[in-house]
Structure formats: structure tokens, C-alpha cells
Short mmCIF file of N, CA and C in Angstrom, two decimals:
data_model
loop_
_atom_site.label_atom_id
_atom_site.label_comp_id
_atom_site.label_asym_id
_atom_site.label_seq_id
_atom_site.Cartn_x
_atom_site.Cartn_y
_atom_site.Cartn_z
N LEU O 1 16.30 -11.92 8.77
CA LEU O 1 15.18 -12.82 8.55
C LEU O 1 13.95 -12.03 8.15
N PHE O 2 13.14 -12.65 7.33
CA PHE O 2 11.90 -12.03 6.90
C PHE O 2 10.79 -12.49 7.82
N THR O 3 10.16 -11.56 8.48
CA THR O 3 9.10 -11.91 9.42
C THR O 3 7.78 -11.34 8.93
N PRO O 4 6.67 -11.86 9.43
CA PRO O 4 5.37 -11.30 9.03
C PRO O 4 5.28 -9.80 9.32
N GLN O 5 5.95 -9.34 10.37
CA GLN O 5 5.91 -7.91 10.66
C GLN O 5 6.60 -7.11 9.55
N ALA O 6 7.69 -7.65 9.01
CA ALA O 6 8.37 -6.96 7.91
C ALA O 6 7.56 -7.06 6.64
N ASN O 7 6.72 -8.08 6.53
CA ASN O 7 5.90 -8.27 5.34
C ASN O 7 4.70 -7.32 5.33
N LEU O 8 4.29 -6.84 6.47
CA LEU O 8 3.16 -5.93 6.55
C LEU O 8 3.69 -4.51 6.50
N THR O 9 3.30 -3.79 5.49
CA THR O 9 3.76 -2.43 5.31
C THR O 9 2.60 -1.48 5.48
N GLU O 10 2.68 -0.59 6.42
CA GLU O 10 1.66 0.43 6.55
C GLU O 10 2.36 1.77 6.57
N LEU O 11 2.08 2.51 5.55
CA LEU O 11 2.72 3.80 5.37
C LEU O 11 1.64 4.86 5.36
N SER O 12 1.71 5.80 6.23
CA SER O 12 0.72 6.84 6.22
C SER O 12 1.37 8.18 6.42
N MET O 13 0.70 9.17 5.90
CA MET O 13 1.21 10.54 5.96
C MET O 13 0.03 11.45 6.24
N GLN O 14 0.21 12.37 7.13
CA GLN O 14 -0.85 13.33 7.39
C GLN O 14 -0.96 14.26 6.18
N ALA O 15 -2.12 14.30 5.58
CA ALA O 15 -2.35 15.18 4.45
C ALA O 15 -2.80 16.53 4.98
N ASN O 16 -2.22 17.57 4.45
CA ASN O 16 -2.61 18.94 4.77
C ASN O 16 -2.44 19.28 6.24
N ASN O 17 -1.58 18.58 6.95
CA ASN O 17 -1.38 18.78 8.39
C ASN O 17 -2.70 18.73 9.15
N ALA O 18 -3.59 17.87 8.68
CA ALA O 18 -4.91 17.75 9.28
C ALA O 18 -4.94 16.56 10.22
N THR O 19 -6.13 16.19 10.62
CA THR O 19 -6.28 15.05 11.53
C THR O 19 -6.02 13.75 10.79
N SER O 20 -5.94 12.66 11.54
CA SER O 20 -5.66 11.36 10.92
C SER O 20 -6.79 10.91 10.01
N ASN O 21 -7.95 11.57 10.05
CA ASN O 21 -9.03 11.24 9.12
C ASN O 21 -8.63 11.53 7.68
N ASN O 22 -7.59 12.31 7.48
CA ASN O 22 -7.13 12.64 6.13
C ASN O 22 -5.84 11.94 5.76
N ALA O 23 -5.39 10.97 6.56
CA ALA O 23 -4.13 10.28 6.27
C ALA O 23 -4.31 9.35 5.08
N ILE O 24 -3.30 9.35 4.20
CA ILE O 24 -3.27 8.41 3.09
C ILE O 24 -2.40 7.24 3.53
N ALA O 25 -2.86 6.02 3.28
CA ALA O 25 -2.06 4.85 3.63
C ALA O 25 -2.05 3.86 2.48
N PHE O 26 -0.84 3.46 2.06
CA PHE O 26 -0.66 2.33 1.16
C PHE O 26 -0.19 1.18 2.06
N THR O 27 -0.88 0.06 2.01
CA THR O 27 -0.47 -1.09 2.81
C THR O 27 -0.42 -2.33 1.93
N TYR O 28 0.42 -3.25 2.33
CA TYR O 28 0.38 -4.57 1.70
C TYR O 28 0.78 -5.61 2.72
N GLU O 29 0.31 -6.79 2.50
CA GLU O 29 0.66 -7.94 3.32
C GLU O 29 0.61 -9.17 2.43
N LYS O 30 1.03 -10.29 2.97
CA LYS O 30 1.06 -11.54 2.22
C LYS O 30 1.92 -11.42 0.96
N LEU O 31 3.07 -10.79 1.08
CA LEU O 31 4.02 -10.67 -0.03
C LEU O 31 4.52 -12.06 -0.39
N ARG O 32 4.36 -12.44 -1.66
CA ARG O 32 4.71 -13.79 -2.06
C ARG O 32 5.02 -13.87 -3.56
N PHE O 33 5.71 -14.93 -3.94
CA PHE O 33 6.02 -15.22 -5.33
C PHE O 33 5.08 -16.31 -5.81
N GLU O 34 4.35 -16.05 -6.88
CA GLU O 34 3.40 -17.02 -7.41
C GLU O 34 3.91 -17.58 -8.73
N GLY O 35 5.03 -18.25 -8.66
CA GLY O 35 5.63 -18.86 -9.83
C GLY O 35 6.53 -20.00 -9.39
N GLN O 36 7.36 -20.49 -10.30
CA GLN O 36 8.27 -21.58 -9.99
C GLN O 36 9.53 -21.06 -9.30
N ASP O 37 10.39 -20.41 -10.06
CA ASP O 37 11.63 -19.83 -9.54
C ASP O 37 11.84 -18.48 -10.21
N ILE O 38 12.47 -17.57 -9.49
CA ILE O 38 12.81 -16.29 -10.08
C ILE O 38 14.15 -16.45 -10.79
N THR O 39 14.11 -16.58 -12.10
CA THR O 39 15.34 -16.70 -12.88
C THR O 39 15.50 -15.54 -13.85
N LYS O 40 14.42 -14.81 -14.09
CA LYS O 40 14.45 -13.66 -15.00
C LYS O 40 13.77 -12.48 -14.33
N PRO O 41 14.23 -11.24 -14.62
CA PRO O 41 13.63 -10.07 -13.97
C PRO O 41 12.12 -9.95 -14.15
N TRP O 42 11.61 -10.32 -15.32
CA TRP O 42 10.16 -10.18 -15.54
C TRP O 42 9.35 -11.04 -14.58
N GLN O 43 9.92 -12.14 -14.10
CA GLN O 43 9.19 -12.98 -13.16
C GLN O 43 8.95 -12.24 -11.84
N ALA O 44 9.95 -11.54 -11.37
CA ALA O 44 9.77 -10.74 -10.16
C ALA O 44 8.78 -9.62 -10.42
N PHE O 45 8.83 -9.09 -11.62
CA PHE O 45 8.02 -7.95 -12.00
C PHE O 45 6.52 -8.24 -11.91
N ILE O 46 6.09 -9.41 -12.36
CA ILE O 46 4.66 -9.70 -12.34
C ILE O 46 4.25 -10.83 -11.41
N ASP O 47 5.20 -11.66 -10.99
CA ASP O 47 4.83 -12.83 -10.18
C ASP O 47 5.01 -12.63 -8.69
N ILE O 48 5.63 -11.54 -8.26
CA ILE O 48 5.64 -11.22 -6.83
C ILE O 48 4.42 -10.36 -6.58
N VAL O 49 3.54 -10.87 -5.74
CA VAL O 49 2.25 -10.24 -5.52
C VAL O 49 2.00 -10.06 -4.02
N ALA O 50 0.97 -9.30 -3.71
CA ALA O 50 0.60 -9.07 -2.31
C ALA O 50 -0.87 -8.68 -2.24
N LEU O 51 -1.38 -8.67 -1.04
CA LEU O 51 -2.69 -8.09 -0.77
C LEU O 51 -2.43 -6.60 -0.56
N PHE O 52 -2.85 -5.78 -1.49
CA PHE O 52 -2.56 -4.34 -1.49
C PHE O 52 -3.81 -3.57 -1.12
N THR O 53 -3.63 -2.53 -0.29
CA THR O 53 -4.74 -1.72 0.20
C THR O 53 -4.39 -0.25 0.14
N ILE O 54 -5.38 0.56 -0.21
CA ILE O 54 -5.26 2.02 -0.09
C ILE O 54 -6.36 2.46 0.86
N LYS O 55 -5.94 3.20 1.89
CA LYS O 55 -6.90 3.78 2.83
C LYS O 55 -6.71 5.30 2.86
N VAL O 56 -7.81 5.99 3.05
CA VAL O 56 -7.78 7.42 3.34
C VAL O 56 -8.47 7.56 4.68
N GLY O 57 -7.68 7.96 5.68
CA GLY O 57 -8.19 7.94 7.04
C GLY O 57 -8.48 6.50 7.42
N ALA O 58 -9.62 6.25 8.01
CA ALA O 58 -9.99 4.90 8.40
C ALA O 58 -10.76 4.17 7.29
N ARG O 59 -11.06 4.87 6.19
CA ARG O 59 -11.87 4.29 5.13
C ARG O 59 -11.03 3.53 4.11
N LEU O 60 -11.48 2.33 3.80
CA LEU O 60 -10.84 1.50 2.80
C LEU O 60 -11.29 1.96 1.42
N LEU O 61 -10.36 2.49 0.63
CA LEU O 61 -10.67 2.96 -0.72
C LEU O 61 -10.54 1.82 -1.73
N TYR O 62 -9.52 0.99 -1.56
CA TYR O 62 -9.23 -0.04 -2.55
C TYR O 62 -8.49 -1.19 -1.89
N GLN O 63 -8.81 -2.41 -2.32
CA GLN O 63 -8.07 -3.58 -1.84
C GLN O 63 -8.07 -4.63 -2.94
N GLU O 64 -6.91 -5.22 -3.15
CA GLU O 64 -6.77 -6.23 -4.20
C GLU O 64 -5.73 -7.26 -3.77
N ASP O 65 -6.11 -8.53 -3.82
CA ASP O 65 -5.16 -9.61 -3.59
C ASP O 65 -4.54 -9.98 -4.93
N HIS O 66 -3.41 -10.63 -4.90
CA HIS O 66 -2.67 -11.01 -6.11
C HIS O 66 -2.27 -9.76 -6.90
N PHE O 67 -2.05 -8.66 -6.20
CA PHE O 67 -1.69 -7.39 -6.81
C PHE O 67 -0.20 -7.41 -7.16
N PRO O 68 0.18 -7.11 -8.41
CA PRO O 68 1.59 -7.15 -8.82
C PRO O 68 2.37 -5.97 -8.22
N ILE O 69 2.80 -6.15 -6.99
CA ILE O 69 3.37 -5.08 -6.18
C ILE O 69 4.69 -4.55 -6.73
N VAL O 70 5.49 -5.39 -7.39
CA VAL O 70 6.76 -4.93 -7.95
C VAL O 70 6.50 -4.07 -9.18
N GLU O 71 5.58 -4.49 -10.01
CA GLU O 71 5.21 -3.68 -11.18
C GLU O 71 4.68 -2.32 -10.73
N PHE O 72 3.81 -2.31 -9.73
CA PHE O 72 3.28 -1.07 -9.19
C PHE O 72 4.41 -0.21 -8.61
N GLY O 73 5.30 -0.84 -7.85
CA GLY O 73 6.43 -0.11 -7.27
C GLY O 73 7.31 0.53 -8.33
N ARG O 74 7.56 -0.20 -9.40
CA ARG O 74 8.36 0.36 -10.50
C ARG O 74 7.69 1.60 -11.08
N ASP O 75 6.37 1.53 -11.28
CA ASP O 75 5.65 2.66 -11.85
C ASP O 75 5.62 3.85 -10.89
N VAL O 76 5.44 3.59 -9.60
CA VAL O 76 5.48 4.67 -8.61
C VAL O 76 6.86 5.32 -8.62
N ARG O 77 7.92 4.51 -8.63
CA ARG O 77 9.29 5.04 -8.65
C ARG O 77 9.51 5.93 -9.88
N ASP O 78 9.13 5.44 -11.04
CA ASP O 78 9.32 6.21 -12.27
C ASP O 78 8.54 7.51 -12.25
N TRP O 79 7.32 7.47 -11.71
CA TRP O 79 6.49 8.67 -11.64
C TRP O 79 7.07 9.69 -10.66
N LEU O 80 7.52 9.23 -9.51
CA LEU O 80 8.12 10.17 -8.54
C LEU O 80 9.38 10.82 -9.11
N ASP O 81 10.11 10.08 -9.93
CA ASP O 81 11.34 10.61 -10.53
C ASP O 81 11.09 11.61 -11.64
N SER O 82 9.92 11.58 -12.25
CA SER O 82 9.69 12.49 -13.38
C SER O 82 8.31 13.14 -13.37
N GLY O 83 7.27 12.35 -13.48
CA GLY O 83 5.92 12.88 -13.62
C GLY O 83 5.45 13.70 -12.44
N PHE O 84 5.79 13.27 -11.24
CA PHE O 84 5.38 14.00 -10.04
C PHE O 84 5.93 15.42 -10.07
N LEU O 85 7.19 15.55 -10.46
CA LEU O 85 7.84 16.86 -10.49
C LEU O 85 7.16 17.80 -11.49
N LEU O 86 6.60 17.24 -12.54
CA LEU O 86 5.91 18.02 -13.56
C LEU O 86 4.42 18.16 -13.28
N HIS O 87 3.99 17.60 -12.17
CA HIS O 87 2.57 17.55 -11.77
C HIS O 87 1.74 16.82 -12.81
N SER O 88 2.34 15.75 -13.37
CA SER O 88 1.64 14.89 -14.33
C SER O 88 0.90 13.79 -13.57
N ASP O 89 -0.18 13.34 -14.14
CA ASP O 89 -0.98 12.29 -13.53
C ASP O 89 -0.21 10.98 -13.42
N PHE O 90 -0.49 10.22 -12.36
CA PHE O 90 -0.02 8.85 -12.22
C PHE O 90 -1.20 7.95 -12.52
N ILE O 91 -1.05 7.11 -13.54
CA ILE O 91 -2.10 6.16 -13.90
C ILE O 91 -1.44 4.80 -14.02
N TYR O 92 -1.74 3.92 -13.08
CA TYR O 92 -1.14 2.59 -13.06
C TYR O 92 -1.98 1.63 -13.87
N ASN O 93 -1.38 1.11 -14.94
CA ASN O 93 -1.99 0.07 -15.76
C ASN O 93 -1.10 -1.16 -15.63
N SER O 94 -1.71 -2.30 -15.38
CA SER O 94 -0.95 -3.53 -15.21
C SER O 94 -1.03 -4.39 -16.46
N VAL O 95 0.06 -5.09 -16.74
CA VAL O 95 0.04 -6.06 -17.83
C VAL O 95 -0.87 -7.24 -17.47
N GLU O 96 -1.21 -7.36 -16.21
CA GLU O 96 -2.05 -8.46 -15.73
C GLU O 96 -3.55 -8.19 -15.87
N TRP O 97 -3.96 -6.94 -16.08
CA TRP O 97 -5.37 -6.59 -16.14
C TRP O 97 -5.71 -5.84 -17.41
N GLU O 98 -6.92 -6.07 -17.89
CA GLU O 98 -7.40 -5.33 -19.06
C GLU O 98 -7.89 -3.94 -18.68
N GLU O 99 -8.36 -3.79 -17.45
CA GLU O 99 -8.93 -2.52 -17.01
C GLU O 99 -7.85 -1.44 -16.96
N PRO O 100 -8.15 -0.26 -17.48
CA PRO O 100 -7.18 0.84 -17.42
C PRO O 100 -7.27 1.58 -16.09
N GLY O 101 -6.15 2.12 -15.65
CA GLY O 101 -6.16 2.97 -14.45
C GLY O 101 -6.55 2.24 -13.19
N ILE O 102 -5.83 1.17 -12.87
CA ILE O 102 -6.12 0.42 -11.65
C ILE O 102 -6.01 1.33 -10.44
N VAL O 103 -4.93 2.12 -10.38
CA VAL O 103 -4.74 3.13 -9.34
C VAL O 103 -4.37 4.44 -10.04
N LYS O 104 -5.01 5.53 -9.60
CA LYS O 104 -4.75 6.84 -10.20
C LYS O 104 -4.46 7.87 -9.11
N ILE O 105 -3.46 8.69 -9.37
CA ILE O 105 -3.20 9.88 -8.57
C ILE O 105 -3.19 11.01 -9.58
N LEU O 106 -4.26 11.79 -9.60
CA LEU O 106 -4.46 12.79 -10.65
C LEU O 106 -4.24 14.20 -10.12
N SER O 107 -3.58 14.99 -10.94
CA SER O 107 -3.33 16.39 -10.62
C SER O 107 -4.65 17.16 -10.75
N THR O 108 -4.90 18.05 -9.80
CA THR O 108 -6.11 18.88 -9.86
C THR O 108 -5.73 20.31 -10.23
N GLU O 109 -6.72 21.11 -10.56
CA GLU O 109 -6.48 22.49 -10.96
C GLU O 109 -5.81 23.31 -9.86
N GLY O 110 -6.06 23.00 -8.64
CA GLY O 110 -5.49 23.75 -7.52
C GLY O 110 -4.09 23.31 -7.14
N GLY O 111 -3.44 22.49 -7.95
CA GLY O 111 -2.09 22.03 -7.64
C GLY O 111 -2.06 20.94 -6.59
N ARG O 112 -3.18 20.27 -6.41
CA ARG O 112 -3.28 19.21 -5.42
C ARG O 112 -3.47 17.89 -6.15
N TRP O 113 -3.68 16.82 -5.43
CA TRP O 113 -3.77 15.47 -5.99
C TRP O 113 -5.06 14.79 -5.55
N HIS O 114 -5.67 14.05 -6.46
CA HIS O 114 -6.86 13.26 -6.17
C HIS O 114 -6.51 11.78 -6.37
N ILE O 115 -6.88 10.94 -5.42
CA ILE O 115 -6.57 9.51 -5.47
C ILE O 115 -7.84 8.72 -5.77
N SER O 116 -7.71 7.77 -6.71
CA SER O 116 -8.84 6.90 -7.03
C SER O 116 -8.32 5.55 -7.51
N ALA O 117 -9.25 4.61 -7.67
CA ALA O 117 -8.90 3.28 -8.16
C ALA O 117 -10.06 2.76 -9.00
N PHE O 118 -9.74 1.93 -9.97
CA PHE O 118 -10.76 1.40 -10.88
C PHE O 118 -11.83 0.64 -10.11
N PHE O 119 -11.42 -0.17 -9.16
CA PHE O 119 -12.36 -0.95 -8.36
C PHE O 119 -12.51 -0.36 -6.96
N GLU O 120 -12.55 0.96 -6.87
CA GLU O 120 -12.64 1.61 -5.56
C GLU O 120 -13.97 1.30 -4.90
N LEU O 121 -13.94 1.31 -3.58
CA LEU O 121 -15.13 0.99 -2.80
C LEU O 121 -16.02 2.20 -2.57
N TYR O 122 -15.47 3.38 -2.75
CA TYR O 122 -16.23 4.63 -2.66
C TYR O 122 -15.44 5.68 -3.44
N THR O 123 -16.06 6.81 -3.71
CA THR O 123 -15.39 7.90 -4.41
C THR O 123 -14.83 8.87 -3.38
N GLU O 124 -13.52 8.99 -3.35
CA GLU O 124 -12.85 9.92 -2.42
C GLU O 124 -12.95 11.32 -3.01
N ILE O 125 -13.47 12.27 -2.22
CA ILE O 125 -13.61 13.64 -2.72
C ILE O 125 -12.50 14.57 -2.25
N ARG O 126 -11.78 14.17 -1.22
CA ARG O 126 -10.70 15.02 -0.72
C ARG O 126 -9.53 15.03 -1.68
N THR O 127 -8.77 16.11 -1.64
CA THR O 127 -7.52 16.19 -2.40
C THR O 127 -6.38 16.37 -1.41
N PHE O 128 -5.14 16.10 -1.90
CA PHE O 128 -3.98 16.07 -1.02
C PHE O 128 -2.85 16.90 -1.61
N ASP O 129 -2.03 17.45 -0.72
CA ASP O 129 -0.93 18.29 -1.19
C ASP O 129 0.26 17.43 -1.63
N ASP O 130 1.25 18.10 -2.23
CA ASP O 130 2.43 17.42 -2.75
C ASP O 130 3.14 16.59 -1.68
N ASP O 131 3.32 17.16 -0.51
CA ASP O 131 4.06 16.47 0.55
C ASP O 131 3.38 15.16 0.95
N ALA O 132 2.05 15.19 1.08
CA ALA O 132 1.32 13.98 1.49
C ALA O 132 1.52 12.87 0.47
N VAL O 133 1.42 13.19 -0.80
CA VAL O 133 1.53 12.18 -1.85
C VAL O 133 2.97 11.71 -2.00
N LYS O 134 3.91 12.63 -2.00
CA LYS O 134 5.32 12.27 -2.20
C LYS O 134 5.84 11.37 -1.06
N VAL O 135 5.54 11.73 0.17
CA VAL O 135 6.04 10.95 1.30
C VAL O 135 5.43 9.55 1.32
N VAL O 136 4.16 9.42 1.01
CA VAL O 136 3.55 8.09 0.97
C VAL O 136 4.23 7.24 -0.10
N GLY O 137 4.46 7.82 -1.28
CA GLY O 137 5.14 7.08 -2.35
C GLY O 137 6.56 6.70 -1.98
N GLU O 138 7.32 7.64 -1.44
CA GLU O 138 8.71 7.36 -1.07
C GLU O 138 8.81 6.32 0.04
N ASN O 139 7.97 6.43 1.05
CA ASN O 139 7.98 5.46 2.14
C ASN O 139 7.56 4.07 1.65
N PHE O 140 6.57 4.03 0.78
CA PHE O 140 6.14 2.77 0.19
C PHE O 140 7.31 2.10 -0.54
N LEU O 141 8.03 2.87 -1.34
CA LEU O 141 9.16 2.32 -2.11
C LEU O 141 10.29 1.85 -1.19
N THR O 142 10.60 2.61 -0.18
CA THR O 142 11.65 2.22 0.76
C THR O 142 11.33 0.88 1.41
N THR O 143 10.12 0.75 1.90
CA THR O 143 9.74 -0.49 2.57
C THR O 143 9.64 -1.65 1.59
N LEU O 144 9.12 -1.40 0.39
CA LEU O 144 9.04 -2.46 -0.61
C LEU O 144 10.44 -2.97 -0.96
N ARG O 145 11.38 -2.06 -1.14
CA ARG O 145 12.76 -2.48 -1.43
C ARG O 145 13.33 -3.33 -0.30
N GLU O 146 13.11 -2.91 0.94
CA GLU O 146 13.60 -3.67 2.10
C GLU O 146 12.97 -5.05 2.14
N ASP O 147 11.66 -5.14 1.90
CA ASP O 147 10.97 -6.43 1.94
C ASP O 147 11.43 -7.33 0.80
N LEU O 148 11.63 -6.77 -0.39
CA LEU O 148 12.09 -7.58 -1.53
C LEU O 148 13.50 -8.12 -1.28
N GLN O 149 14.34 -7.31 -0.66
CA GLN O 149 15.70 -7.76 -0.36
C GLN O 149 15.66 -8.85 0.72
N ALA O 150 14.88 -8.64 1.75
CA ALA O 150 14.83 -9.61 2.85
C ALA O 150 14.22 -10.95 2.43
N LYS O 151 13.19 -10.91 1.65
CA LYS O 151 12.48 -12.15 1.32
C LYS O 151 12.99 -12.83 0.05
N PHE O 152 13.41 -12.02 -0.95
CA PHE O 152 13.75 -12.59 -2.25
C PHE O 152 15.18 -12.28 -2.69
N ASP O 153 15.95 -11.59 -1.85
CA ASP O 153 17.31 -11.17 -2.19
C ASP O 153 17.35 -10.35 -3.47
N ILE O 154 16.32 -9.54 -3.68
CA ILE O 154 16.28 -8.61 -4.81
C ILE O 154 16.77 -7.27 -4.29
N GLN O 155 17.84 -6.78 -4.88
CA GLN O 155 18.50 -5.58 -4.38
C GLN O 155 17.82 -4.29 -4.83
N GLU O 156 17.16 -4.30 -5.98
CA GLU O 156 16.54 -3.09 -6.52
C GLU O 156 15.32 -3.49 -7.35
N LEU O 157 14.36 -2.59 -7.45
CA LEU O 157 13.22 -2.86 -8.31
C LEU O 157 13.70 -3.07 -9.73
N PRO O 158 13.24 -4.13 -10.40
CA PRO O 158 13.67 -4.36 -11.77
C PRO O 158 13.20 -3.24 -12.69
N THR O 159 13.98 -2.95 -13.69
CA THR O 159 13.59 -2.00 -14.72
C THR O 159 13.18 -2.80 -15.94
N ILE O 160 11.90 -2.79 -16.22
CA ILE O 160 11.35 -3.53 -17.34
C ILE O 160 10.77 -2.52 -18.32
N PRO O 161 11.11 -2.63 -19.59
CA PRO O 161 10.55 -1.69 -20.57
C PRO O 161 9.03 -1.76 -20.59
N THR O 162 8.40 -0.63 -20.80
CA THR O 162 6.93 -0.60 -20.89
C THR O 162 6.49 -0.68 -22.33
#
């Protein structure tokens, strides 16, 4: 059964083995389908949405309702499979928004990562190591897959051409 507890995903990872003030957290709640019926993969891709949040420590960096969580999950998955290994930037652009770079995880000169968002509530100055970023992404994907299967009987994130 899909319960509200399964719908709330809070994934955090200690960055740099520091205190929880440096933890990165991707969270979502209110996972829902905003359409008629899921009959085609693209419907799951853009019509399954959630209230999505990024926190660093206790500070709210970004929050968006009606966030296309499956589209974001697909992009995170693809980036972890290729771009992350090459230390390439992650720049999430949605087909639902005109604004570029809704969420960004950018490689820095020191081999670390900087997290930002187009509509961020403040500018995060800290950077994070590979482990902190990778684990947050992997845990986010694991839980998203579990929630999609439990609520919508979707076995895997859809692969939609970009």
C-alpha cells in the first residue's frame, strides 16, 4: 500500500563528513498525477508531480510545487550514469518551464560540486564532495522508483528522448 509516509522522501547525506549543517537533502511530498489516465510514457514523465525541496543543512534552498519529479528523476539518473563520472555539470531544464537551469549541480575547479536553483531562496556558497552528491542522487532515485511502483505501478523511470 502507498502511504503518506512512503510519499514523503527525505534523503540526506553528510557532506565532507562534517556536521549536519552541511547535509544535502532532496525531499518531495504530495506525489500525484495531474492528468486523466496514464496511458503513454510521456504522461508519467511530465504529469506526475510533487512538492520538491532542496535543503542544505536546515536551510531551504529551493521549493517548488507541481514539480515534474519523474522528468527530474530521469535527468538525475542519466547524469549519474555518465556526466557525474566525467565531472560534467548537471543542469536540469524542464519541458514545463521556459527558465533554464531549474536545478544545477556544477563542477568546481577543486573537483567539488556547487548546488543552485533558478528560483533559489539564497545563494549557497558551500561546495560538496563526490560522495555527498552521488549518494543523495542515488538515494533519491531509489526512493522515487519505489514510490512510483507503489502508487502508480510504474516499474522503472520512463526513457523519453530529449
